[in-house]
PDB file of C-alpha atoms in Angstrom:
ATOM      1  CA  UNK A  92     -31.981 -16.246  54.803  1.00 93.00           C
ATOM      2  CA  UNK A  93     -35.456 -17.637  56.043  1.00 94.00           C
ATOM      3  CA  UNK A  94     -38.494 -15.382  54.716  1.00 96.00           C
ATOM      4  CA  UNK A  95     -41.425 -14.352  57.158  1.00 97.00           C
ATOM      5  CA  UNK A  96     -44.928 -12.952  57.135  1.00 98.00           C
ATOM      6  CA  UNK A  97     -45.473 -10.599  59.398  1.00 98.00           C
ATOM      7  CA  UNK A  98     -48.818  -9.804  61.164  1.00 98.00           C
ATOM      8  CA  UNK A  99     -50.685  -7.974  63.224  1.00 97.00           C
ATOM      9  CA  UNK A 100     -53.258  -8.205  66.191  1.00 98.00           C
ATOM     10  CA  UNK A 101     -55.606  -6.357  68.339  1.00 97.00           C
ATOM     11  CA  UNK A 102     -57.175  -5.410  71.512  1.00 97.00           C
ATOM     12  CA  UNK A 103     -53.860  -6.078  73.173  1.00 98.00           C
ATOM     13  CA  UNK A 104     -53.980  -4.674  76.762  1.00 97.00           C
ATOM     14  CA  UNK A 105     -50.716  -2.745  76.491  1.00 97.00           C
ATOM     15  CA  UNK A 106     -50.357  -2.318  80.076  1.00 97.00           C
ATOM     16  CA  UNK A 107     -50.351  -5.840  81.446  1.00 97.00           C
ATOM     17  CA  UNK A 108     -47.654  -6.964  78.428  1.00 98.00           C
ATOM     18  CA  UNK A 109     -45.729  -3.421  79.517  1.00 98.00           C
ATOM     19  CA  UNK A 110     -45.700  -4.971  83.040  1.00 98.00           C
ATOM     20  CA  UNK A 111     -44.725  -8.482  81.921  1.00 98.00           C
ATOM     21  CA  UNK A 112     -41.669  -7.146  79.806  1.00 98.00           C
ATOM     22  CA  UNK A 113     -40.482  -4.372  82.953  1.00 98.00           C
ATOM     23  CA  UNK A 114     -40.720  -7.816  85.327  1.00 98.00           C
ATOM     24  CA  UNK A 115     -38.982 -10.303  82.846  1.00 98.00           C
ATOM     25  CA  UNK A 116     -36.345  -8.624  81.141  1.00 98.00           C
ATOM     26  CA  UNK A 117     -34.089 -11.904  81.216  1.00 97.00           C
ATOM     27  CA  UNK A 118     -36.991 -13.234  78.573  1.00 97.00           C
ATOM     28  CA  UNK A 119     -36.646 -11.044  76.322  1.00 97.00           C
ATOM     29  CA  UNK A 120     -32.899 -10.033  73.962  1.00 95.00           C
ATOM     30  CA  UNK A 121     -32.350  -6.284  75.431  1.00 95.00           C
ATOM     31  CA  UNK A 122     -28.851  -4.559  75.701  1.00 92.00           C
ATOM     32  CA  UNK A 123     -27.474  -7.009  73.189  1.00 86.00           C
ATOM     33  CA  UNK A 124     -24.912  -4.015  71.552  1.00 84.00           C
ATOM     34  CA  UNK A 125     -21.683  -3.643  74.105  1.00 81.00           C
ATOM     35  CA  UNK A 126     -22.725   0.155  73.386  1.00 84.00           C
ATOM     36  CA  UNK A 127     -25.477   0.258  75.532  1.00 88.00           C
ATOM     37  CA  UNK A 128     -24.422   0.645  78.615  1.00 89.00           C
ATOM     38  CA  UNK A 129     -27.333  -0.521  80.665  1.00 94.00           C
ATOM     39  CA  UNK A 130     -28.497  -3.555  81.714  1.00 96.00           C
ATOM     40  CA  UNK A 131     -31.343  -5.451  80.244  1.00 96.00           C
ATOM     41  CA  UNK A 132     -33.805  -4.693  83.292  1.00 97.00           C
ATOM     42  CA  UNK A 133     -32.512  -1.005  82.996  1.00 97.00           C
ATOM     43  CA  UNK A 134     -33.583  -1.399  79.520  1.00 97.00           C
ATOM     44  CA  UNK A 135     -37.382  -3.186  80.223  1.00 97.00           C
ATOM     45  CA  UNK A 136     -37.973  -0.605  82.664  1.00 98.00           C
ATOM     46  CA  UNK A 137     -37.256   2.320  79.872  1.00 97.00           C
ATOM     47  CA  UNK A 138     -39.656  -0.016  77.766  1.00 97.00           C
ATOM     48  CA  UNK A 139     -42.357   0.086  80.040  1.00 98.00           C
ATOM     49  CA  UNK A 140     -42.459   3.763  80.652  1.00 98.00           C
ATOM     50  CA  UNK A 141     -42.033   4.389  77.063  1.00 97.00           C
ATOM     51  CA  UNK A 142     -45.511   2.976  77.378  1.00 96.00           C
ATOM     52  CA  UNK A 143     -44.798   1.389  73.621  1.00 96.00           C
ATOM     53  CA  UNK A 144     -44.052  -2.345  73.813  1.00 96.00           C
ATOM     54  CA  UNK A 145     -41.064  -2.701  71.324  1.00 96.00           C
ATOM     55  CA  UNK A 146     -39.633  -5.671  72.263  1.00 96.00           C
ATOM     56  CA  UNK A 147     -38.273  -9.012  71.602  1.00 96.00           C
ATOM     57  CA  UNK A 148     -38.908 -12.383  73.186  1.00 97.00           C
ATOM     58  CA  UNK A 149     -36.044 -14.462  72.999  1.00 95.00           C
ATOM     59  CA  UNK A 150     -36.168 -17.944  71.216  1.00 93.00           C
ATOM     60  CA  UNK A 151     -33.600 -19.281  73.689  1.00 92.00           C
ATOM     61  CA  UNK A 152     -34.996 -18.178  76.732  1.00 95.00           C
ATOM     62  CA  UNK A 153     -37.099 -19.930  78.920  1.00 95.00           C
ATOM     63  CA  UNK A 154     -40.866 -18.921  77.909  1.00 97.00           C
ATOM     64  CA  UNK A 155     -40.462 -19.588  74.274  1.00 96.00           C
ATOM     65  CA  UNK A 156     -37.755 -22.415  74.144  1.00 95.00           C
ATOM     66  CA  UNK A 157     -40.597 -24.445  76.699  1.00 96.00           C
ATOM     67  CA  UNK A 158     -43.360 -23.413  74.510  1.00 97.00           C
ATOM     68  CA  UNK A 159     -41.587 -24.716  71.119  1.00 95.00           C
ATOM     69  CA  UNK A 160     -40.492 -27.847  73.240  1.00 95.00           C
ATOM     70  CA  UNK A 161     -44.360 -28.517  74.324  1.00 95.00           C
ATOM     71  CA  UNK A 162     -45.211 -28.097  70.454  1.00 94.00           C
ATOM     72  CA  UNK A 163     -46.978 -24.787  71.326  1.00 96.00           C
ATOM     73  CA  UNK A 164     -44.507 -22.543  69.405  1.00 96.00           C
ATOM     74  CA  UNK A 165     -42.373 -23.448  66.147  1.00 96.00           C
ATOM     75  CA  UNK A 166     -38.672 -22.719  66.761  1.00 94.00           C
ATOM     76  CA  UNK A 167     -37.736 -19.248  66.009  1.00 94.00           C
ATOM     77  CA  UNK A 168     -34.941 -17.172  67.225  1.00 91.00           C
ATOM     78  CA  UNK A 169     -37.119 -14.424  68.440  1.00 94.00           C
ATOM     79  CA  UNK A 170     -41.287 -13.031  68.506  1.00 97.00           C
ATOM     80  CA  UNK A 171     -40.797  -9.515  68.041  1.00 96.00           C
ATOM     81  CA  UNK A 172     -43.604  -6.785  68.310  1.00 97.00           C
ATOM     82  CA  UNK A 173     -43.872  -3.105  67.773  1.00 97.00           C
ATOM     83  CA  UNK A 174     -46.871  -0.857  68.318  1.00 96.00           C
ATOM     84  CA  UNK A 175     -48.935  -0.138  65.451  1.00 95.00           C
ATOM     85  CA  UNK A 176     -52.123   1.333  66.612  1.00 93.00           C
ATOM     86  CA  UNK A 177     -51.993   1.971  70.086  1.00 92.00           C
ATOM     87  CA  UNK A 178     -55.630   3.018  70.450  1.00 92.00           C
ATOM     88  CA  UNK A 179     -56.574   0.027  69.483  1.00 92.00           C
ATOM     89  CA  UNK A 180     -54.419  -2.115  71.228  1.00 96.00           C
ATOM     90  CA  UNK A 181     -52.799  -3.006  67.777  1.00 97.00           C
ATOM     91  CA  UNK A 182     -48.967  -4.383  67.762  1.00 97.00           C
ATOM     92  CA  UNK A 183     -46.946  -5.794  64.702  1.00 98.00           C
ATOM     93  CA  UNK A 184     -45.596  -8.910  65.085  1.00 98.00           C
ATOM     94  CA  UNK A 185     -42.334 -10.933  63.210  1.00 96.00           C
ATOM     95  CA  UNK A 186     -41.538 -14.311  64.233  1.00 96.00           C
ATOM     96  CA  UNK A 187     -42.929 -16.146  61.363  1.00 97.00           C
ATOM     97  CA  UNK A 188     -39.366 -17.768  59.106  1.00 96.00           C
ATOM     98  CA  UNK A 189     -39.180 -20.456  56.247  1.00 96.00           C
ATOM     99  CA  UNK A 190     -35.207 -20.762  55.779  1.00 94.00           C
ATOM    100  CA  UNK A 191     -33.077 -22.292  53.270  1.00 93.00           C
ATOM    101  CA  UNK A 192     -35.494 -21.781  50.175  1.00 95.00           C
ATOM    102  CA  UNK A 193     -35.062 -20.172  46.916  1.00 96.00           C
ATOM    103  CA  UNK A 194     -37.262 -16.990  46.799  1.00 95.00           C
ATOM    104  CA  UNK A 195     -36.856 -16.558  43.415  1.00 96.00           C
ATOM    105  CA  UNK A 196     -39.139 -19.376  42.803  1.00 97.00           C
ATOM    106  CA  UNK A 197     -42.904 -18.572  42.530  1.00 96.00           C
ATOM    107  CA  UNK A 198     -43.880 -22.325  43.098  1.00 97.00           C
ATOM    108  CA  UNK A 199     -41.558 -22.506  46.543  1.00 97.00           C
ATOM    109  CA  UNK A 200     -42.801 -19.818  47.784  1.00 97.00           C
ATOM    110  CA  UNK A 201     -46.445 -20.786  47.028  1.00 97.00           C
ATOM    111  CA  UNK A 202     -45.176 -23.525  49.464  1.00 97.00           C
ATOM    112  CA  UNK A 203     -43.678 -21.387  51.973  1.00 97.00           C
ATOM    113  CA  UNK A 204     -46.935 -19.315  52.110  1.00 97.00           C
ATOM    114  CA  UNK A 205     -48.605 -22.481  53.564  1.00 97.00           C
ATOM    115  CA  UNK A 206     -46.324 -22.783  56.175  1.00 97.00           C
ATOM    116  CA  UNK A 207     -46.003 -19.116  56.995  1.00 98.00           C
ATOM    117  CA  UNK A 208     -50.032 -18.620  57.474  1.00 98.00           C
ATOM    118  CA  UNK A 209     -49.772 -22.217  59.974  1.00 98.00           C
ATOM    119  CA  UNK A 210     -46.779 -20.156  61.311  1.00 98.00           C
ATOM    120  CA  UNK A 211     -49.057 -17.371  61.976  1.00 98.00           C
ATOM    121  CA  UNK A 212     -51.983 -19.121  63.387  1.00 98.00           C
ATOM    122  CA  UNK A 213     -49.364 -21.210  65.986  1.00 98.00           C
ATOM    123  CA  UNK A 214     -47.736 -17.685  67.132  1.00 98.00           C
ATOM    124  CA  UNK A 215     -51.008 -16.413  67.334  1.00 98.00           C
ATOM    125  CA  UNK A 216     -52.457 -19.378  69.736  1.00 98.00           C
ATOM    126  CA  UNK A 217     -49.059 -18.999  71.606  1.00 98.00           C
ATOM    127  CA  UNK A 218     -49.433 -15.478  72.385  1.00 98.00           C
ATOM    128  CA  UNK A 219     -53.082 -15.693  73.954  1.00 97.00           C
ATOM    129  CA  UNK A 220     -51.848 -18.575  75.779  1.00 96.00           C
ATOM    130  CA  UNK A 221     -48.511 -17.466  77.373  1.00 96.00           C
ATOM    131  CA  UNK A 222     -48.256 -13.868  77.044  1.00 97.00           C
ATOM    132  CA  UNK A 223     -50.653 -11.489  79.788  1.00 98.00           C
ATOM    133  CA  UNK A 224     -52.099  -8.501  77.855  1.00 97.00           C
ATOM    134  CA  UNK A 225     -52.990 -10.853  74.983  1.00 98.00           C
ATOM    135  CA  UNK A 226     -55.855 -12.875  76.387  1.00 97.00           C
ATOM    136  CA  UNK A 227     -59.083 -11.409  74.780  1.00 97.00           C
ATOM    137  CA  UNK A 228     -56.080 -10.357  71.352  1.00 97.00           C
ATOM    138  CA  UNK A 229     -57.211 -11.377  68.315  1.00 97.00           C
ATOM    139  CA  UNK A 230     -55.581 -11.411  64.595  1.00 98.00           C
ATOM    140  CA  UNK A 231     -56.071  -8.195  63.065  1.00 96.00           C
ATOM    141  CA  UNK A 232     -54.099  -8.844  59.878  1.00 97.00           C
ATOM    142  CA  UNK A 233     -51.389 -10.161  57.681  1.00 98.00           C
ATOM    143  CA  UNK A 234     -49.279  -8.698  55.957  1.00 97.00           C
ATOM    144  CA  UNK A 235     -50.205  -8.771  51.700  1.00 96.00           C
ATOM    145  CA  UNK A 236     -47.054 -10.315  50.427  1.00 95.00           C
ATOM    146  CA  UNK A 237     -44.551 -12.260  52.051  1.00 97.00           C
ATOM    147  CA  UNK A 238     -41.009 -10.802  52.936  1.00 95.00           C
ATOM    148  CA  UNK A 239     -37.784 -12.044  51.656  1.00 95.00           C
ATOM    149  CA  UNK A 240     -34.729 -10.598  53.010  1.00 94.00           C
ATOM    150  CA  UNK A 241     -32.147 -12.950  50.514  1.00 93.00           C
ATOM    151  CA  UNK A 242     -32.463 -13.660  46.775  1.00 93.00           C
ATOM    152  CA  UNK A 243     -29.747 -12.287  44.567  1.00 93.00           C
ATOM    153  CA  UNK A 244     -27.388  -9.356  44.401  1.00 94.00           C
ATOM    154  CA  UNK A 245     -25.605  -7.702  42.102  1.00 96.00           C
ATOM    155  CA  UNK A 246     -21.809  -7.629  41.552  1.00 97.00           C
ATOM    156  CA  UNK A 247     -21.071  -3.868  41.371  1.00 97.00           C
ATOM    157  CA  UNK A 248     -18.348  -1.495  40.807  1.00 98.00           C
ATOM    158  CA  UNK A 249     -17.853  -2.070  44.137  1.00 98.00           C
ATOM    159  CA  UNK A 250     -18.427  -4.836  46.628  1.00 98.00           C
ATOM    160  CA  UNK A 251     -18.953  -3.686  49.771  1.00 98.00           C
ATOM    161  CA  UNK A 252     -17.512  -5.755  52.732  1.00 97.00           C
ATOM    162  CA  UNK A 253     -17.736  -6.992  56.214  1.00 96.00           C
ATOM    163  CA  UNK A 254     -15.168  -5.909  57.959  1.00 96.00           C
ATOM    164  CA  UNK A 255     -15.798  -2.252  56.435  1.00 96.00           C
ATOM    165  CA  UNK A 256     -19.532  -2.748  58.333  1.00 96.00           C
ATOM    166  CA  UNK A 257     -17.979  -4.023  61.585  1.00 96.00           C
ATOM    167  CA  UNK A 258     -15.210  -0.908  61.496  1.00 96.00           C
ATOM    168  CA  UNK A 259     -17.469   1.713  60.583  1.00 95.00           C
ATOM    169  CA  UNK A 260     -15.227   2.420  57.462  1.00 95.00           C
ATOM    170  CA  UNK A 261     -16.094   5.934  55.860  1.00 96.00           C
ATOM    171  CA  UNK A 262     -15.829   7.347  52.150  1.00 96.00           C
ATOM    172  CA  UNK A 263     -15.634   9.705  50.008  1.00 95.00           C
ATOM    173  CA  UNK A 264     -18.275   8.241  47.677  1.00 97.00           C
ATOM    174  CA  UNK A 265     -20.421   7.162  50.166  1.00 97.00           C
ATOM    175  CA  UNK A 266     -23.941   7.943  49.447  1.00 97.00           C
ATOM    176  CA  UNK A 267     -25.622   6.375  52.307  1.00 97.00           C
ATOM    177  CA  UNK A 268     -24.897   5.419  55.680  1.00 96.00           C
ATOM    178  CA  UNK A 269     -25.416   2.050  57.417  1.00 95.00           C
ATOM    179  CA  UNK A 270     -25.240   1.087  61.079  1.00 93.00           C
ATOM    180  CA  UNK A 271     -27.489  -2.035  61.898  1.00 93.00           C
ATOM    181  CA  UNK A 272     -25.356  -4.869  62.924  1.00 92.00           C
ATOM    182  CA  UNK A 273     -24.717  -7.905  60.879  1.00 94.00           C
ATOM    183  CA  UNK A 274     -27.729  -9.813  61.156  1.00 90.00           C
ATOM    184  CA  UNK A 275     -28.057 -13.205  59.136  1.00 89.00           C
ATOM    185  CA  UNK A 276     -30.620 -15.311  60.273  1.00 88.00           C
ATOM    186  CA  UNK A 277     -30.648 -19.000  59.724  1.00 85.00           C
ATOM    187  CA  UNK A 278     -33.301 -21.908  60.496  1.00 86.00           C
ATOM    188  CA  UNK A 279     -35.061 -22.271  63.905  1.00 85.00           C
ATOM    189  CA  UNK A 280     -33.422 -20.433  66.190  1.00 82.00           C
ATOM    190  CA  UNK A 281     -30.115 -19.749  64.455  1.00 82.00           C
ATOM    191  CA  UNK A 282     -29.017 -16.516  63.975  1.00 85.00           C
ATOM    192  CA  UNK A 283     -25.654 -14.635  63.409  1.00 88.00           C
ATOM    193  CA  UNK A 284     -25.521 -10.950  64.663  1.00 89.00           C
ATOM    194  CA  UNK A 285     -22.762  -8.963  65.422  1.00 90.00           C
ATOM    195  CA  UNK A 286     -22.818  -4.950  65.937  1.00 91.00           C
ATOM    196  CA  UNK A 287     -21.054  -1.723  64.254  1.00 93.00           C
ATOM    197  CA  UNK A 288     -17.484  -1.573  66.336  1.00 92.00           C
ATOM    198  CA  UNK A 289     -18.323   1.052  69.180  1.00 90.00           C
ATOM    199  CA  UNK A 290     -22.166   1.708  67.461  1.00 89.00           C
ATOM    200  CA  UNK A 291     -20.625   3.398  64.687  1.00 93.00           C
ATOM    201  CA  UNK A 292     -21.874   3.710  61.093  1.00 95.00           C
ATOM    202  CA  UNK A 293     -20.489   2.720  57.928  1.00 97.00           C
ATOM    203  CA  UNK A 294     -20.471   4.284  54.457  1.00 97.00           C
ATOM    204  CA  UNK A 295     -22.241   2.253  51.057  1.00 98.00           C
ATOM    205  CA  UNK A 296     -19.998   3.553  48.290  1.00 98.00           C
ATOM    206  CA  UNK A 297     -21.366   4.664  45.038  1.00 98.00           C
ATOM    207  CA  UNK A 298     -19.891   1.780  42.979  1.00 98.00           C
ATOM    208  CA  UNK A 299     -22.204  -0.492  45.224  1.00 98.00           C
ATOM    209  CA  UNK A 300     -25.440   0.795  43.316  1.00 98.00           C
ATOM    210  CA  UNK A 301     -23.654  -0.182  39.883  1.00 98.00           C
ATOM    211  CA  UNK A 302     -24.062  -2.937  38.214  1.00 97.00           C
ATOM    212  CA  UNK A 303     -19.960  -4.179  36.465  1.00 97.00           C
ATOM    213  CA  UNK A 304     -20.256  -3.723  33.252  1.00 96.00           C
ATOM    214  CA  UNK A 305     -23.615  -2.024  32.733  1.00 96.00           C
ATOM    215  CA  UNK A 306     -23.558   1.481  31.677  1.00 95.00           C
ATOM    216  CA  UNK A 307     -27.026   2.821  32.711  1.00 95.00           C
ATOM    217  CA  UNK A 308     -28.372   1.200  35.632  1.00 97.00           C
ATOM    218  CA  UNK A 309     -28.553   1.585  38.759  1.00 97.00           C
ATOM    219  CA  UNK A 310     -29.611  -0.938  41.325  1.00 96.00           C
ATOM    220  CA  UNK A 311     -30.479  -0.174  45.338  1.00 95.00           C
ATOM    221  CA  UNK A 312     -31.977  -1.483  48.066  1.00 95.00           C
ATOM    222  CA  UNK A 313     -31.448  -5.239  49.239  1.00 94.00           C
ATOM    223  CA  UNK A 314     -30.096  -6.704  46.066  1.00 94.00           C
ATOM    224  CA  UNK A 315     -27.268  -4.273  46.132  1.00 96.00           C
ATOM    225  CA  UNK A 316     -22.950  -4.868  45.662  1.00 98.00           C
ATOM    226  CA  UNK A 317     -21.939  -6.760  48.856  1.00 97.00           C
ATOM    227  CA  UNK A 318     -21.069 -10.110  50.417  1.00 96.00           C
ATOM    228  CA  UNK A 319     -23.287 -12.039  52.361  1.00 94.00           C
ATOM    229  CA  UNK A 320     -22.451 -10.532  55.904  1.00 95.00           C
ATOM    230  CA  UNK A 321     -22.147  -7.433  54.866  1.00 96.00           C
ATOM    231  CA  UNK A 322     -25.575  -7.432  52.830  1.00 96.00           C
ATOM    232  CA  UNK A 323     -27.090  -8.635  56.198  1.00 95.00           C
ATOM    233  CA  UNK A 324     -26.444  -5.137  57.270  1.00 96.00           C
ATOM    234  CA  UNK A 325     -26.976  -3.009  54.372  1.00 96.00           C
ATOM    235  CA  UNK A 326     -30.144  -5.378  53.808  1.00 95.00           C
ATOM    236  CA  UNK A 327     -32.616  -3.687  56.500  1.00 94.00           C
ATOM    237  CA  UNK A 328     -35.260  -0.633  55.354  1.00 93.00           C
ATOM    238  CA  UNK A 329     -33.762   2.402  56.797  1.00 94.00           C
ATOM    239  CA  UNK A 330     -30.278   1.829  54.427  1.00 95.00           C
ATOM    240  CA  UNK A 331     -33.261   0.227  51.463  1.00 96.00           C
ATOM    241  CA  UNK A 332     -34.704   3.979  51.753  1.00 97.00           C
ATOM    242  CA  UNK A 333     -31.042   5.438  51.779  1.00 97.00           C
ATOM    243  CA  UNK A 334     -29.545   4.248  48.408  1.00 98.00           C
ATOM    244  CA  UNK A 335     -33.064   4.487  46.887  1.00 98.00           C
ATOM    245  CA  UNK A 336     -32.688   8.265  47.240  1.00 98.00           C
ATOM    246  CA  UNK A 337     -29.240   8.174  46.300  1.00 98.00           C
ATOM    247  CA  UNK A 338     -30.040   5.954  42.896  1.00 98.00           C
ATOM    248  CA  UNK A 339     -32.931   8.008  42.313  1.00 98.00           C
ATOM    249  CA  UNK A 340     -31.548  11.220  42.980  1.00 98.00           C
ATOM    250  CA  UNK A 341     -28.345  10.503  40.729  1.00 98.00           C
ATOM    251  CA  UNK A 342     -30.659   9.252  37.833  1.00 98.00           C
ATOM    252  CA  UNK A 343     -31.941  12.623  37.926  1.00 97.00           C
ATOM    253  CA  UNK A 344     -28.561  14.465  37.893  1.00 97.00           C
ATOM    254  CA  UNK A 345     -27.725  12.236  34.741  1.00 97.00           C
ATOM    255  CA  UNK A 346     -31.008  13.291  32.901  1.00 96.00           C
ATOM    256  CA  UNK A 347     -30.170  17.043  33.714  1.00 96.00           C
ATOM    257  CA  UNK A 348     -27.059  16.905  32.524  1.00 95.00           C
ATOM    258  CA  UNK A 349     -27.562  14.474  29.568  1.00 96.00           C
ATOM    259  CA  UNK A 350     -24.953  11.947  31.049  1.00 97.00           C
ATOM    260  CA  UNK A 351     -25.709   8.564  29.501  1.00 93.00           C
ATOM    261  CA  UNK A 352     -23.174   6.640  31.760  1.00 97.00           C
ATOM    262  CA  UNK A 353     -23.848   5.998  35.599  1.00 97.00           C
ATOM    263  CA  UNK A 354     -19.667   6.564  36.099  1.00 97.00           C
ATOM    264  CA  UNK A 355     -19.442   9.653  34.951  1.00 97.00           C
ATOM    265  CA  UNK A 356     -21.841  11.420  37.437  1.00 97.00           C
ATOM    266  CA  UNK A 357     -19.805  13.822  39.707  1.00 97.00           C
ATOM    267  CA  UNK A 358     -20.483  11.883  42.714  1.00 97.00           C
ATOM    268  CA  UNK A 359     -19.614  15.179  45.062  1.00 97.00           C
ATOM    269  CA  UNK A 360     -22.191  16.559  43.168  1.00 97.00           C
ATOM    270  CA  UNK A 361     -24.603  13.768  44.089  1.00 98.00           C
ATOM    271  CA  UNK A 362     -23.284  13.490  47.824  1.00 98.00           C
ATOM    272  CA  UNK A 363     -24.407  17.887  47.888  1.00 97.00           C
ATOM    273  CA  UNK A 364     -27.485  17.134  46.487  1.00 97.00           C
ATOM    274  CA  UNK A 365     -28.358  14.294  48.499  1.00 98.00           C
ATOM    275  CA  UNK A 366     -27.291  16.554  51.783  1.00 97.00           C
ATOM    276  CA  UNK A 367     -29.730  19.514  50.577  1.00 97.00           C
ATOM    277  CA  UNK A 368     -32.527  16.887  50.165  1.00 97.00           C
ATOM    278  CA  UNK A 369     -31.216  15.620  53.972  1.00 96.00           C
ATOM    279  CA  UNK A 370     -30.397  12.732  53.457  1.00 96.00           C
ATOM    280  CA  UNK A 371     -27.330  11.884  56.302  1.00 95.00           C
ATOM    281  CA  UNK A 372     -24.132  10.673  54.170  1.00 94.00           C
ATOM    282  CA  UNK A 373     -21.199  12.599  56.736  1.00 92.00           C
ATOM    283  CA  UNK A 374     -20.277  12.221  60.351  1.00 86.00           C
ATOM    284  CA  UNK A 375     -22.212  10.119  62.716  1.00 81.00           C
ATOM    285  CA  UNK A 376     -19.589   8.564  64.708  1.00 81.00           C
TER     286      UNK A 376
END
């Protein structure tokens, strides 16, 4: 999957881009689950007196497919923003995507860097030129490293797969929970996203945080046990943060209890302890 650098930039009017989102709502990719059941303008207009401008332009809508056209805009399959620092007009932005590379190479992604900054300086240009609200906006900042959402993954104890994403499969080992859709992005404007069956969530099972044949390791976050679709689910920060907790928290049950071997940690034991620390690993649809 492509890797991006996100920035930032300020002394955005917030109300005029509120406004511009609440009056185009077919420009920008709202209701896209079937859960929602509201339509996109129902959605802008919750948007807009959110007063928070969490949205994303659509790469195969009119505004931005014209502006990549003209040359004004690289293709990208959406310019997403989310507020940073309201009180100073600040909002995030991710749009930025060099695809198809290996990330595990420091010399390619030296490379990629180049491109990502142009990326940056384009979307930036773009935005003061086509978006209201961003006319006296400058850049405000970039991120400090770039983000990769695709290098390797482990082959665990268990692998977890897409269809158990897509059915909201539960288990009795899960120690985290999952619910983003499968999102896989691809080159341009290419992108592959399908939702949680009825915006349920899914369970990560324990074996996924253990490496096959290793005896005392644990790996979480993006690099994970799972396939490629369903690692472009169990890929995003919120389920990152969720089996960080849970490899973290069963490390420590092993050094209490002088267990030298990741399988032999009472994982009803680790799904209490994870509960008492609140971390969500029942219910939820």
């Amino acid at each position: 999957q492509p890797v991006s650098l996100v920035f930032w930039m300020g002394n955005v009017d917030y109300a005029r881009y509120l406004t511009f989102i609440r009056d185009n709502p077919e420009q920008y990719i709202l209701a896209e689950s079937p859960v929602i059941q509201k339509s996109p303008a129902e959605c802008a207009l919750e948007i807009y007196h959110s007063g928070h401008p969490f949205a994303m332009l659509n790469g195969k809508a009119d505004l931005l497919a014209e502006a990549v056209q003209a040359g004004e805009m690289f293709p990208t399959w959406s310019l997403s923003t989310w507020p940073t620092a309201p009180g100073r007009g600040e909002l995030g932005f991710n749009t930025t995507r060099v695809a198809d590379i290996d990330a595990t190479d420091p010399e390619v992604m030296s490379e990629a860097l180049v491109t990502l900054t142009e990326q940056v300086e384009t979307a930036v240009r773009f935005a003061k030129r086509r978006l209201p609200g961003f006319e006296h906006a400058e850049l405000a900042g970039v991120a400090p490293r770039i983000g990769i959402r695709e290098t390797r993954r482990i082959i665990g104890d268990y692998v977890l797969g897409q269809e158990e994403v897509l059915e909201g499969i539960k288990s009795e080992e899960g120690i985290a929970k999952g619910a983003h859709h499968v999102d896989v992005h691809g080159s341009g404007t290419a992108q592959h996203r399908q939702p949680v069956r009825d915006g349920m969530s899914y369970d990560i099972p324990y074996g996924c945080i253990i490496p096959r044949g290793i005896a005392n390791l644990f790996v979480a976050g993006r690099c994970l046990s799972a396939t490629r679709e369903a690692h472009g689910s169990a890929r995003v920060m919120a389920q990152c943060m969720a089996t960080g907790e849970a490899a973290a928290t069963a490390a420590a049950i092993g050094i209490e209890r002088g267990i030298e071997n990741t399988r032999d940690i009472d994982v009803a034991e680790l799904r209490g302890r994870l509960k008492a620390q609140g971390a969500v690993v029942d219910g939820t649809h």
